[in-house]
Amino acid sequence: HDCCCCGLQLLLGVLLLHADAPSATAFDALRTMWAEVRRLAADGPEPHELDRVRRLLAVRRRRRRESMDGQAMELAAWEALGDQSYGDAWEARLAACTPHDVQAALQRWCPADQASVVVYRPRGMAPIGGDADGFARLDAPVSPTPVTPPPTVPALVRQTDATFVEQRGAMHVFRTGHGVPVLVQRVPGMPMLHLGASLLGGAAQDPGDQAGLALLAARTMARATLSLDSAAMAATTEWLGGGISASGGADTLGWYCSVPPDAAAPAVQLLADVVLRPRLLPETIEVERRLMVVDAAQLRDDMARWPMRLGLDAAWHGHPYGAPAAGTETSLAGLTPEQVRTWHGAHGRAAHGVLVCVGDLEPAAAASLLATAFADWQTTPAPALAPTPWPTAVTQVVDTRDKKQTAMAMLFPGPARQEADRETAQLVAAVAGGLGGRIFEELRSRQSLAYTVQVFTADRRAGGVLGGYLATAPAREAEARDGLLAEFARLVHDPITPDELDRARTYVLGTHAIRRQSGAAVLGDLLDAWLLGGGLDALDRWAARIAAVTPEACTALVSRWCDASRRVEGIVRGA
């Protein structure tokens, strides 16, 4: 069972610590972890450290219980250990645990001569340890990690009522004094409260040679505020039982937080401080930039995402959508702290944004908290965005790897977010792809041309994509390509049947309902509907539009968009 949020897990008889680190610092990371284990065994934890862990574990249990799947898995896990009622007994034991209990457990179960170390390292990196003498080097002195005391959570200094606009079922719409929309959906009994502040922009607003700038700024903003440095920020979010994360895509950028409902007020204030009053220190920016460079480098080894990245860059070359929101190794190398601060000055205090709260909180009270904390956030018109280009001829981009597999993303243009046949594209992808889908069955099950096959659609504010992905043996690349093209063509000359469409419709509607058990998913849907067009009406109409799609509409969509002479292929070719 999970014991903390830092990669420490208690499995069946095994206490496991794990970390990812650059080669140059891997041994120091390992030595620091070992030093922390020895410190706890020698001195025990501080009482407030145990309080922090108790709250984190309690919140994790709340998160699991947010979905039916999570509840079922929890009950099954305890039942497998003897009885599902053990979960409540475990919480009681957790509450009674003392610092001495933790110290005694580590002394009993974690002696140095019982430790095993596994290092998975790149070629060319010197071995770490390798024998008992090498492992003994871990006991070299390490500066102790300071124990962060319980944080002081910032408080709201005044209270401002939000202006009520309208109500649609459980959804309430308000506006702040500066006109920023506040969306509140009350979900009685939801164990967690989900908060978000999002703006229209993201990668679409990054200058051409500065891909990743908006996300770098957003991630740095979530690290520290003018009132809390990085260590205090991390401690504060843990004490609240959540964390503030930043994420961005082609069209949007935002900051999100989920906490127990009793932490609503401080969490809202902290979220506002992140957006409006971040501490943008050069060293913090540099840490985030380096992490993003590592992520960009790892993307090149991903045989699923890298072909897609190659294809999108070729399909939308010269458009903001052609560059990844997270940037490239080249673009990230050129980003500076001054550019990050300039970005925040232009977008962090005034944007085409929206505030959202989903959970068991009275709507007017939730809106008041957000309106008070974000009283200084200004609203601006939606930024313009040019239509997406698409090549007029077959375009291939090929990268090579020393692997026994070739991966290919075959892309066609598709409907944008607000186009009428967006839902039709979703159903075509469900009919053609997935387990039991037409293309999956033909290319994998019948012809054995591919290890995996997927059909997908992605819609954005200014354009969309309909495409397929497959992984095959390098020697069968040409056969696999021809097979995938033939299956897209067959969707026209051998039209989708009513039975196929009904099964796809049931699947799409069912997975959508299951997904919306998560408050985070509900929050994301609200943000996208409001910022990317269609408004809340789009959420109300979606199921009806899915129900109205016909086989003829599917045929017309494939005929319109899937022109083999204009396809784009991103290929990672194996040896």
XYZ file of C-alpha atoms in Angstrom:
575
model
C 0.000 0.000 0.000
C 1.221 3.481 -0.815
C 3.003 5.098 2.105
C 3.880 8.553 0.775
C 3.890 10.548 -2.438
C 7.625 10.350 -3.151
C 8.086 6.967 -4.751
C 8.063 4.952 -1.529
C 5.799 1.899 -1.563
C 5.218 -0.933 0.874
C 4.515 -3.993 -1.222
C 4.114 -7.568 -0.033
C 7.114 -7.767 2.273
C 9.168 -5.211 0.332
C 9.924 -1.572 1.118
C 10.807 0.086 -2.181
C 12.357 3.479 -2.919
C 12.820 4.487 -6.548
C 14.021 7.518 -8.459
C 14.820 8.650 -11.990
C 17.929 10.780 -12.342
C 20.435 11.975 -14.955
C 23.516 9.777 -15.183
C 25.715 12.458 -13.632
C 23.671 12.628 -10.417
C 22.359 9.065 -10.164
C 24.784 7.967 -7.435
C 24.135 11.114 -5.389
C 20.395 10.489 -5.667
C 20.827 6.901 -4.493
C 23.083 7.942 -1.622
C 20.641 10.635 -0.521
C 17.731 8.167 -0.459
C 19.772 5.742 1.614
C 20.771 8.527 4.009
C 17.115 9.394 4.594
C 16.283 5.775 5.442
C 19.165 5.616 7.898
C 18.164 8.985 9.435
C 14.608 7.818 10.050
C 15.869 4.565 11.520
C 18.230 6.422 13.848
C 16.086 9.408 14.862
C 12.518 8.663 13.828
C 10.253 11.156 12.064
C 8.992 14.410 13.509
C 5.348 14.286 14.694
C 4.284 16.769 12.034
C 5.884 14.558 9.369
C 3.529 11.773 10.414
C 0.593 14.182 10.331
C 1.523 15.086 6.772
C 1.691 11.447 5.694
C -1.613 10.643 7.381
C -3.327 13.421 5.461
C -1.755 12.364 2.168
C -2.882 8.769 2.655
C -6.372 9.831 3.644
C -6.612 11.995 0.527
C -5.371 9.148 -1.663
C -8.162 7.002 -0.343
C -10.630 9.781 -1.123
C -9.325 9.980 -4.690
C -9.711 6.230 -5.199
C -13.296 6.445 -4.014
C -14.208 9.089 -6.563
C -14.901 6.452 -9.229
C -16.780 3.159 -9.132
C -13.674 1.430 -10.465
C -11.577 2.862 -7.630
C -14.078 1.757 -5.005
C -14.256 -1.750 -6.469
C -10.467 -2.069 -6.626
C -10.105 -0.937 -3.020
C -12.721 -3.394 -1.762
C -11.181 -6.213 -3.778
C -7.674 -5.426 -2.519
C -8.715 -5.557 1.132
C -10.833 -8.664 0.541
C -7.819 -10.374 -1.037
C -5.939 -9.718 2.206
C -8.704 -11.285 4.262
C -11.674 -8.966 4.642
C -12.796 -5.698 3.063
C -13.358 -4.232 6.533
C -9.571 -4.236 7.023
C -9.490 -0.863 5.265
C -11.198 0.863 8.173
C -8.953 -0.951 10.658
C -5.933 0.193 8.657
C -7.035 3.821 8.977
C -7.404 3.357 12.746
C -3.890 1.903 13.000
C -2.576 4.725 10.847
C -4.083 7.280 13.226
C -2.511 5.543 16.232
C 0.986 5.195 14.722
C 3.724 7.088 16.596
C 7.187 8.302 15.526
C 8.680 5.526 17.657
C 6.638 2.929 15.745
C 8.105 4.117 12.449
C 11.630 4.156 13.847
C 11.269 0.653 15.271
C 9.855 -0.708 12.004
C 12.772 0.664 9.995
C 15.300 -0.715 12.470
C 13.681 -4.125 12.279
C 13.005 -4.403 8.558
C 15.647 -2.197 6.899
C 19.110 -3.201 8.126
C 21.904 -2.377 5.714
C 22.776 -6.028 5.045
C 19.240 -6.726 3.805
C 19.141 -4.008 1.124
C 19.181 -4.712 -2.613
C 19.924 -2.131 -5.271
C 18.951 -2.245 -8.947
C 20.225 0.391 -11.358
C 18.920 0.588 -14.918
C 21.477 2.774 -16.683
C 22.297 3.977 -20.204
C 25.070 2.401 -22.204
C 28.403 4.019 -21.405
C 27.495 4.974 -17.853
C 29.861 3.609 -15.226
C 28.353 0.976 -12.901
C 27.089 2.144 -9.523
C 28.350 -0.123 -6.805
C 28.145 -3.597 -8.266
C 29.150 -5.424 -5.088
C 28.972 -5.079 -1.308
C 31.995 -2.780 -1.192
C 30.446 -0.492 -3.773
C 27.217 -0.408 -1.847
C 29.101 0.543 1.299
C 30.001 3.833 -0.391
C 26.378 4.839 0.123
C 27.155 5.396 3.796
C 29.421 8.356 3.011
C 28.224 11.515 4.803
C 25.364 13.372 3.175
C 24.021 16.731 4.232
C 20.711 16.049 5.972
C 17.569 17.105 4.191
C 15.908 19.873 6.207
C 12.549 18.860 7.631
C 10.033 21.482 6.531
C 7.818 22.562 9.433
C 4.041 22.784 9.080
C 3.302 25.632 6.665
C 1.323 28.780 7.197
C -1.410 28.759 4.578
C -2.230 32.194 3.139
C -5.684 33.480 4.051
C -8.217 35.505 2.128
C -8.041 39.119 3.255
C -11.485 40.152 2.078
C -14.651 38.623 0.699
C -16.163 39.565 -2.651
C -19.484 38.317 -3.941
C -19.521 37.014 -7.518
C -22.269 38.168 -9.858
C -24.706 35.378 -10.645
C -25.427 34.968 -14.377
C -27.405 31.773 -14.937
C -28.049 28.199 -13.782
C -28.254 25.065 -15.904
C -29.108 22.081 -13.791
C -26.224 21.627 -11.365
C -24.107 24.156 -13.270
C -23.985 27.758 -12.031
C -22.339 30.604 -13.953
C -21.000 33.706 -12.188
C -18.634 36.541 -13.078
C -15.954 38.331 -11.075
C -15.773 42.108 -10.767
C -13.590 42.208 -13.899
C -15.960 39.968 -15.840
C -13.965 36.717 -15.652
C -16.451 33.812 -15.876
C -16.702 31.470 -12.878
C -18.266 28.041 -13.504
C -19.368 26.032 -10.464
C -20.832 22.538 -10.701
C -21.951 21.058 -7.418
C -21.662 17.277 -7.142
C -23.083 16.166 -3.766
C -20.959 13.526 -2.082
C -17.909 13.963 -4.347
C -14.939 13.317 -2.016
C -12.588 15.818 -3.660
C -12.955 19.430 -4.758
C -11.462 20.255 -8.171
C -10.347 23.795 -8.993
C -8.981 25.248 -12.205
C -7.856 28.540 -13.720
C -7.376 28.250 -17.463
C -6.774 30.626 -20.354
C -6.976 30.509 -24.110
C -3.548 30.519 -25.670
C -1.026 27.844 -24.784
C 1.220 26.720 -27.617
C -0.905 28.638 -30.128
C 0.476 31.882 -28.712
C 4.150 30.843 -28.487
C 6.396 32.798 -30.882
C 7.683 30.612 -33.697
C 11.171 30.110 -32.261
C 10.031 29.876 -28.625
C 7.968 26.680 -28.536
C 7.408 25.653 -24.933
C 7.583 29.180 -23.500
C 4.002 29.295 -22.218
C 4.270 25.888 -20.559
C 7.675 26.716 -19.056
C 6.173 29.872 -17.548
C 3.136 27.984 -16.242
C 5.209 25.235 -14.648
C 7.563 27.738 -13.024
C 4.606 29.710 -11.675
C 3.320 26.555 -9.938
C 6.642 26.084 -8.116
C 6.670 29.170 -5.850
C 4.805 32.383 -5.076
C 5.826 35.711 -3.570
C 4.654 34.436 -0.165
C 5.923 30.830 -0.425
C 9.271 29.580 -1.705
C 9.532 26.187 -3.439
C 9.966 24.153 -0.252
C 7.128 25.940 1.531
C 4.959 25.614 -1.563
C 5.445 21.860 -1.711
C 4.795 21.515 2.008
C 1.688 23.692 1.829
C 0.070 21.793 -1.024
C 0.756 18.509 0.745
C -0.810 19.803 3.950
C -3.858 20.812 1.941
C -4.032 17.256 0.667
C -3.420 18.076 -2.970
C -1.063 19.836 -5.297
C -1.105 22.521 -7.942
C -0.152 21.350 -11.412
C 0.284 23.257 -14.647
C -0.532 21.811 -18.031
C -0.874 23.178 -21.520
C -1.835 22.064 -24.984
C -2.222 23.541 -28.415
C -5.034 25.923 -27.414
C -5.174 26.235 -23.634
C -2.981 26.645 -20.595
C -4.013 26.247 -16.996
C -3.350 25.525 -13.346
C -5.307 22.886 -11.473
C -5.748 21.748 -7.905
C -7.786 19.052 -6.167
C -8.209 19.054 -2.385
C -10.700 17.862 0.228
C -13.648 20.282 0.418
C -12.578 21.487 3.881
C -9.428 22.965 2.294
C -11.333 25.016 -0.298
C -10.493 28.526 0.967
C -6.700 28.163 1.308
C -6.503 26.140 -1.916
C -8.299 28.864 -3.882
C -6.005 31.529 -2.434
C -2.926 29.475 -3.252
C -4.144 28.912 -6.811
C -4.637 32.666 -7.234
C -1.165 33.389 -5.878
C 0.303 30.971 -8.435
C -1.431 32.732 -11.327
C -1.147 36.343 -10.191
C 1.837 36.469 -7.834
C 4.392 33.813 -8.802
C 8.038 33.929 -7.739
C 9.842 33.727 -11.087
C 13.426 33.248 -9.942
C 16.082 32.456 -12.581
C 17.165 29.300 -10.739
C 13.596 27.974 -10.544
C 13.035 28.698 -14.220
C 16.262 26.885 -15.045
C 15.228 23.792 -13.075
C 11.931 23.593 -14.968
C 13.639 24.249 -18.291
C 16.069 21.387 -17.723
C 13.233 19.047 -16.760
C 11.393 19.959 -19.943
C 14.546 19.321 -21.983
C 14.751 15.841 -20.454
C 11.092 15.231 -21.291
C 11.671 16.385 -24.873
C 14.634 14.024 -25.207
C 12.620 11.109 -23.821
C 9.852 11.793 -26.334
C 12.199 10.756 -29.152
C 12.380 7.268 -27.649
C 8.605 6.892 -27.465
C 7.572 4.709 -30.399
C 3.946 5.836 -30.077
C 4.211 9.587 -29.494
C 7.285 10.379 -31.631
C 5.758 9.275 -34.974
C 2.731 11.419 -34.123
C 4.965 14.370 -33.310
C 6.808 13.977 -36.637
C 3.510 13.799 -38.507
C 1.949 16.840 -36.855
C 5.058 18.908 -37.468
C 4.881 18.049 -41.173
C 1.110 18.484 -41.438
C 0.951 21.869 -39.716
C 4.422 23.150 -40.526
C 4.645 26.897 -39.945
C 1.472 26.981 -37.844
C 1.634 27.097 -34.018
C 0.012 23.645 -33.934
C 3.069 22.256 -35.709
C 5.262 22.734 -32.638
C 4.743 20.782 -29.404
C 3.313 22.663 -26.435
C 6.188 21.313 -24.346
C 8.771 22.634 -26.792
C 11.705 20.917 -28.433
C 15.247 20.441 -27.222
C 16.313 23.226 -29.593
C 13.593 25.742 -28.695
C 13.917 25.103 -24.955
C 17.668 25.675 -25.086
C 17.064 29.266 -26.186
C 14.440 30.233 -23.593
C 15.536 32.734 -20.937
C 14.211 33.905 -17.549
C 13.531 37.323 -19.060
C 11.251 35.757 -21.687
C 9.363 33.895 -18.970
C 8.863 37.067 -16.942
C 7.770 38.930 -20.071
C 5.252 36.187 -20.827
C 3.755 36.462 -17.345
C 3.559 40.222 -17.629
C 1.590 39.866 -20.858
C -0.616 36.860 -20.058
C -0.495 36.063 -16.345
C -2.514 39.032 -15.091
C -4.868 39.508 -18.042
C -6.145 36.759 -20.340
C -9.167 35.267 -22.016
C -9.636 32.950 -19.067
C -12.161 31.091 -16.933
C -12.312 29.821 -13.340
C -13.936 26.472 -12.541
C -14.932 24.595 -9.382
C -16.364 21.059 -9.379
C -17.293 19.280 -6.147
C -19.484 19.266 -3.081
C -19.483 22.992 -2.309
C -22.371 25.437 -2.278
C -22.142 27.305 -5.639
C -22.419 30.888 -4.374
C -19.828 30.229 -1.677
C -17.424 28.638 -4.167
C -17.878 31.500 -6.630
C -17.280 34.039 -3.866
C -14.009 32.359 -2.899
C -12.795 32.433 -6.506
C -13.994 35.990 -7.159
C -12.230 37.197 -4.020
C -8.921 35.464 -4.677
C -8.881 36.344 -8.397
C -10.248 39.882 -7.975
C -7.221 41.306 -9.834
C -7.370 38.902 -12.814
C -8.328 40.875 -15.919
C -10.209 39.523 -18.911
C -9.268 40.099 -22.570
C -10.832 39.168 -25.935
C -10.066 35.770 -27.405
C -6.813 35.856 -29.405
C -7.099 35.284 -33.138
C -5.740 32.069 -34.654
C -5.089 31.405 -38.350
C -6.620 28.323 -40.032
C -4.414 25.266 -40.155
C -2.583 24.433 -43.399
C -2.303 20.918 -44.826
C 0.089 19.574 -47.499
C -1.337 19.117 -50.987
C 0.706 15.960 -51.672
C 1.810 12.839 -49.835
C 4.301 13.860 -47.140
C 6.565 11.504 -45.234
C 8.913 12.292 -42.360
C 11.197 9.413 -41.372
C 13.379 8.888 -38.335
C 15.380 5.712 -37.684
C 16.030 3.630 -34.599
C 18.052 0.530 -33.840
C 14.887 -1.386 -32.988
C 13.135 -4.427 -34.413
C 9.955 -2.455 -34.973
C 8.657 0.288 -37.227
C 5.957 2.663 -35.979
C 3.842 4.816 -38.279
C 1.286 7.573 -37.732
C -0.824 8.152 -40.870
C -2.654 11.481 -40.646
C -5.476 13.082 -42.606
C -7.047 16.462 -41.913
C -10.166 16.355 -39.780
C -12.941 18.533 -38.388
C -12.091 21.305 -35.969
C -13.657 21.692 -32.541
C -16.764 23.557 -33.688
C -17.356 21.818 -37.022
C -20.625 19.948 -37.417
C -19.099 16.528 -38.155
C -16.841 16.437 -35.098
C -19.033 13.789 -33.415
C -19.177 11.776 -36.647
C -15.377 11.599 -36.640
C -15.440 10.288 -33.071
C -17.761 7.453 -34.087
C -15.759 6.606 -37.214
C -12.658 6.228 -35.046
C -14.591 3.979 -32.649
C -15.881 1.765 -35.482
C -12.493 1.460 -37.184
C -10.105 1.292 -34.239
C -9.935 -0.311 -30.842
C -10.223 -3.953 -29.901
C -12.718 -5.528 -32.259
C -12.660 -2.528 -34.605
C -12.573 -3.028 -38.360
C -8.989 -1.991 -38.944
C -7.685 -3.678 -35.798
C -9.335 -6.969 -36.740
C -8.165 -6.905 -40.358
C -4.566 -5.792 -39.961
C -3.720 -7.471 -36.683
C -6.005 -10.461 -36.246
C -6.468 -11.592 -39.875
C -3.356 -10.453 -41.739
C -0.882 -10.236 -38.820
C 0.533 -7.077 -40.332
C 0.824 -5.102 -37.119
C 1.494 -5.585 -33.419
C -0.894 -2.808 -32.534
C -3.367 -0.705 -34.508
C -5.297 2.404 -33.477
C -7.604 4.878 -35.189
C -8.057 8.264 -33.549
C -9.399 11.756 -33.990
C -8.211 15.012 -32.411
C -10.050 18.308 -32.724
C -8.609 21.701 -31.923
C -9.846 25.237 -32.125
C -8.543 25.877 -35.646
C -8.239 22.404 -37.115
C -8.329 18.676 -36.547
C -6.832 15.325 -37.413
C -8.241 11.910 -38.300
C -5.619 9.207 -38.477
C -4.287 5.771 -37.764
C -1.276 4.401 -35.928
C 0.369 1.025 -36.274
C 3.523 -0.767 -35.179
C 4.895 -3.473 -37.449
C 8.032 -5.407 -38.338
C 10.431 -3.250 -40.403
C 10.308 -5.711 -43.309
C 6.509 -5.390 -43.514
C 6.258 -1.603 -43.446
C 5.071 -1.308 -47.060
C 2.469 -4.062 -46.601
C 1.213 -2.489 -43.412
C 0.908 0.945 -45.050
C -1.004 -0.482 -48.007
C -3.258 -2.389 -45.621
C -4.032 0.712 -43.562
C -4.797 2.739 -46.693
C -7.039 -0.038 -47.981
C -8.999 -0.116 -44.739
C -9.593 3.644 -44.802
C -10.804 3.277 -48.409
C -13.065 0.365 -47.382
C -14.897 2.675 -44.978
C -16.255 4.327 -48.155
C -16.897 1.453 -50.569
C -18.009 -0.953 -47.808
C -19.954 1.505 -45.621
C -20.313 1.255 -41.872
C -23.437 -0.731 -41.010
C -26.152 0.352 -38.553
C -25.091 -2.440 -36.169
C -21.451 -1.317 -36.224
C -22.509 2.252 -35.612
C -24.786 1.304 -32.708
C -21.981 -0.641 -31.018
C -19.611 2.306 -31.468
C -22.235 4.709 -30.148
C -22.792 2.571 -27.044
C -19.050 2.422 -26.457
C -18.490 6.175 -26.894
C -21.405 7.150 -24.654
C -20.478 4.537 -22.032
C -16.815 5.466 -21.783
C -17.811 9.132 -21.610
C -20.122 8.437 -18.661
C -17.465 6.378 -16.869
C -14.858 9.083 -17.431
C -17.119 11.741 -15.934
C -17.120 9.967 -12.569
C -13.884 11.934 -12.119
C -14.297 15.529 -11.047
C -11.113 16.371 -12.930
C -12.703 15.103 -16.154
C -15.841 17.175 -15.545
C -13.663 20.229 -14.922
C -11.710 19.608 -18.125
C -14.901 19.276 -20.181
C -16.223 22.561 -18.796
C -12.984 24.390 -19.554
C -12.805 23.076 -23.115
C -16.460 23.815 -23.846
C -16.161 27.374 -22.576
C -12.784 28.286 -24.066
C -12.728 26.354 -27.341
C -16.192 27.251 -28.553
C -19.750 26.119 -28.224
C -20.087 27.113 -24.588
C -22.038 25.056 -22.102
C -24.598 24.351 -24.838
C -21.976 22.136 -26.498
C -21.965 19.832 -23.462
C -25.749 19.603 -23.506
C -25.852 18.850 -27.230
C -23.011 16.339 -27.432
C -24.942 13.161 -26.565
C -27.821 14.126 -28.836
C -25.446 14.756 -31.726
C -23.746 11.408 -31.147
C -27.181 9.752 -31.224
C -28.046 11.502 -34.499
C -24.998 10.311 -36.517
C -25.953 8.037 -39.426
C -23.954 5.506 -41.476
C -24.295 7.869 -44.450
C -22.716 10.684 -42.443
C -19.756 8.428 -41.616
C -19.237 7.603 -45.300
C -19.418 11.274 -46.232
C -16.883 12.222 -43.554
C -14.289 9.660 -44.687
C -14.849 10.661 -48.324
C -14.299 14.309 -47.469
C -11.276 14.090 -45.229
C -9.355 10.865 -45.955
C -7.700 11.713 -49.265
C -4.766 9.304 -49.680
C -3.009 11.742 -52.019
C -2.712 14.290 -49.180
C -1.854 11.975 -46.307
C 0.999 12.752 -43.927
C 3.109 9.980 -42.430
C 5.341 10.223 -39.388
C 7.557 7.120 -39.360
C 10.075 5.778 -36.878
C 11.755 3.063 -38.933
C 13.425 0.151 -37.220
C 16.417 -1.803 -38.390
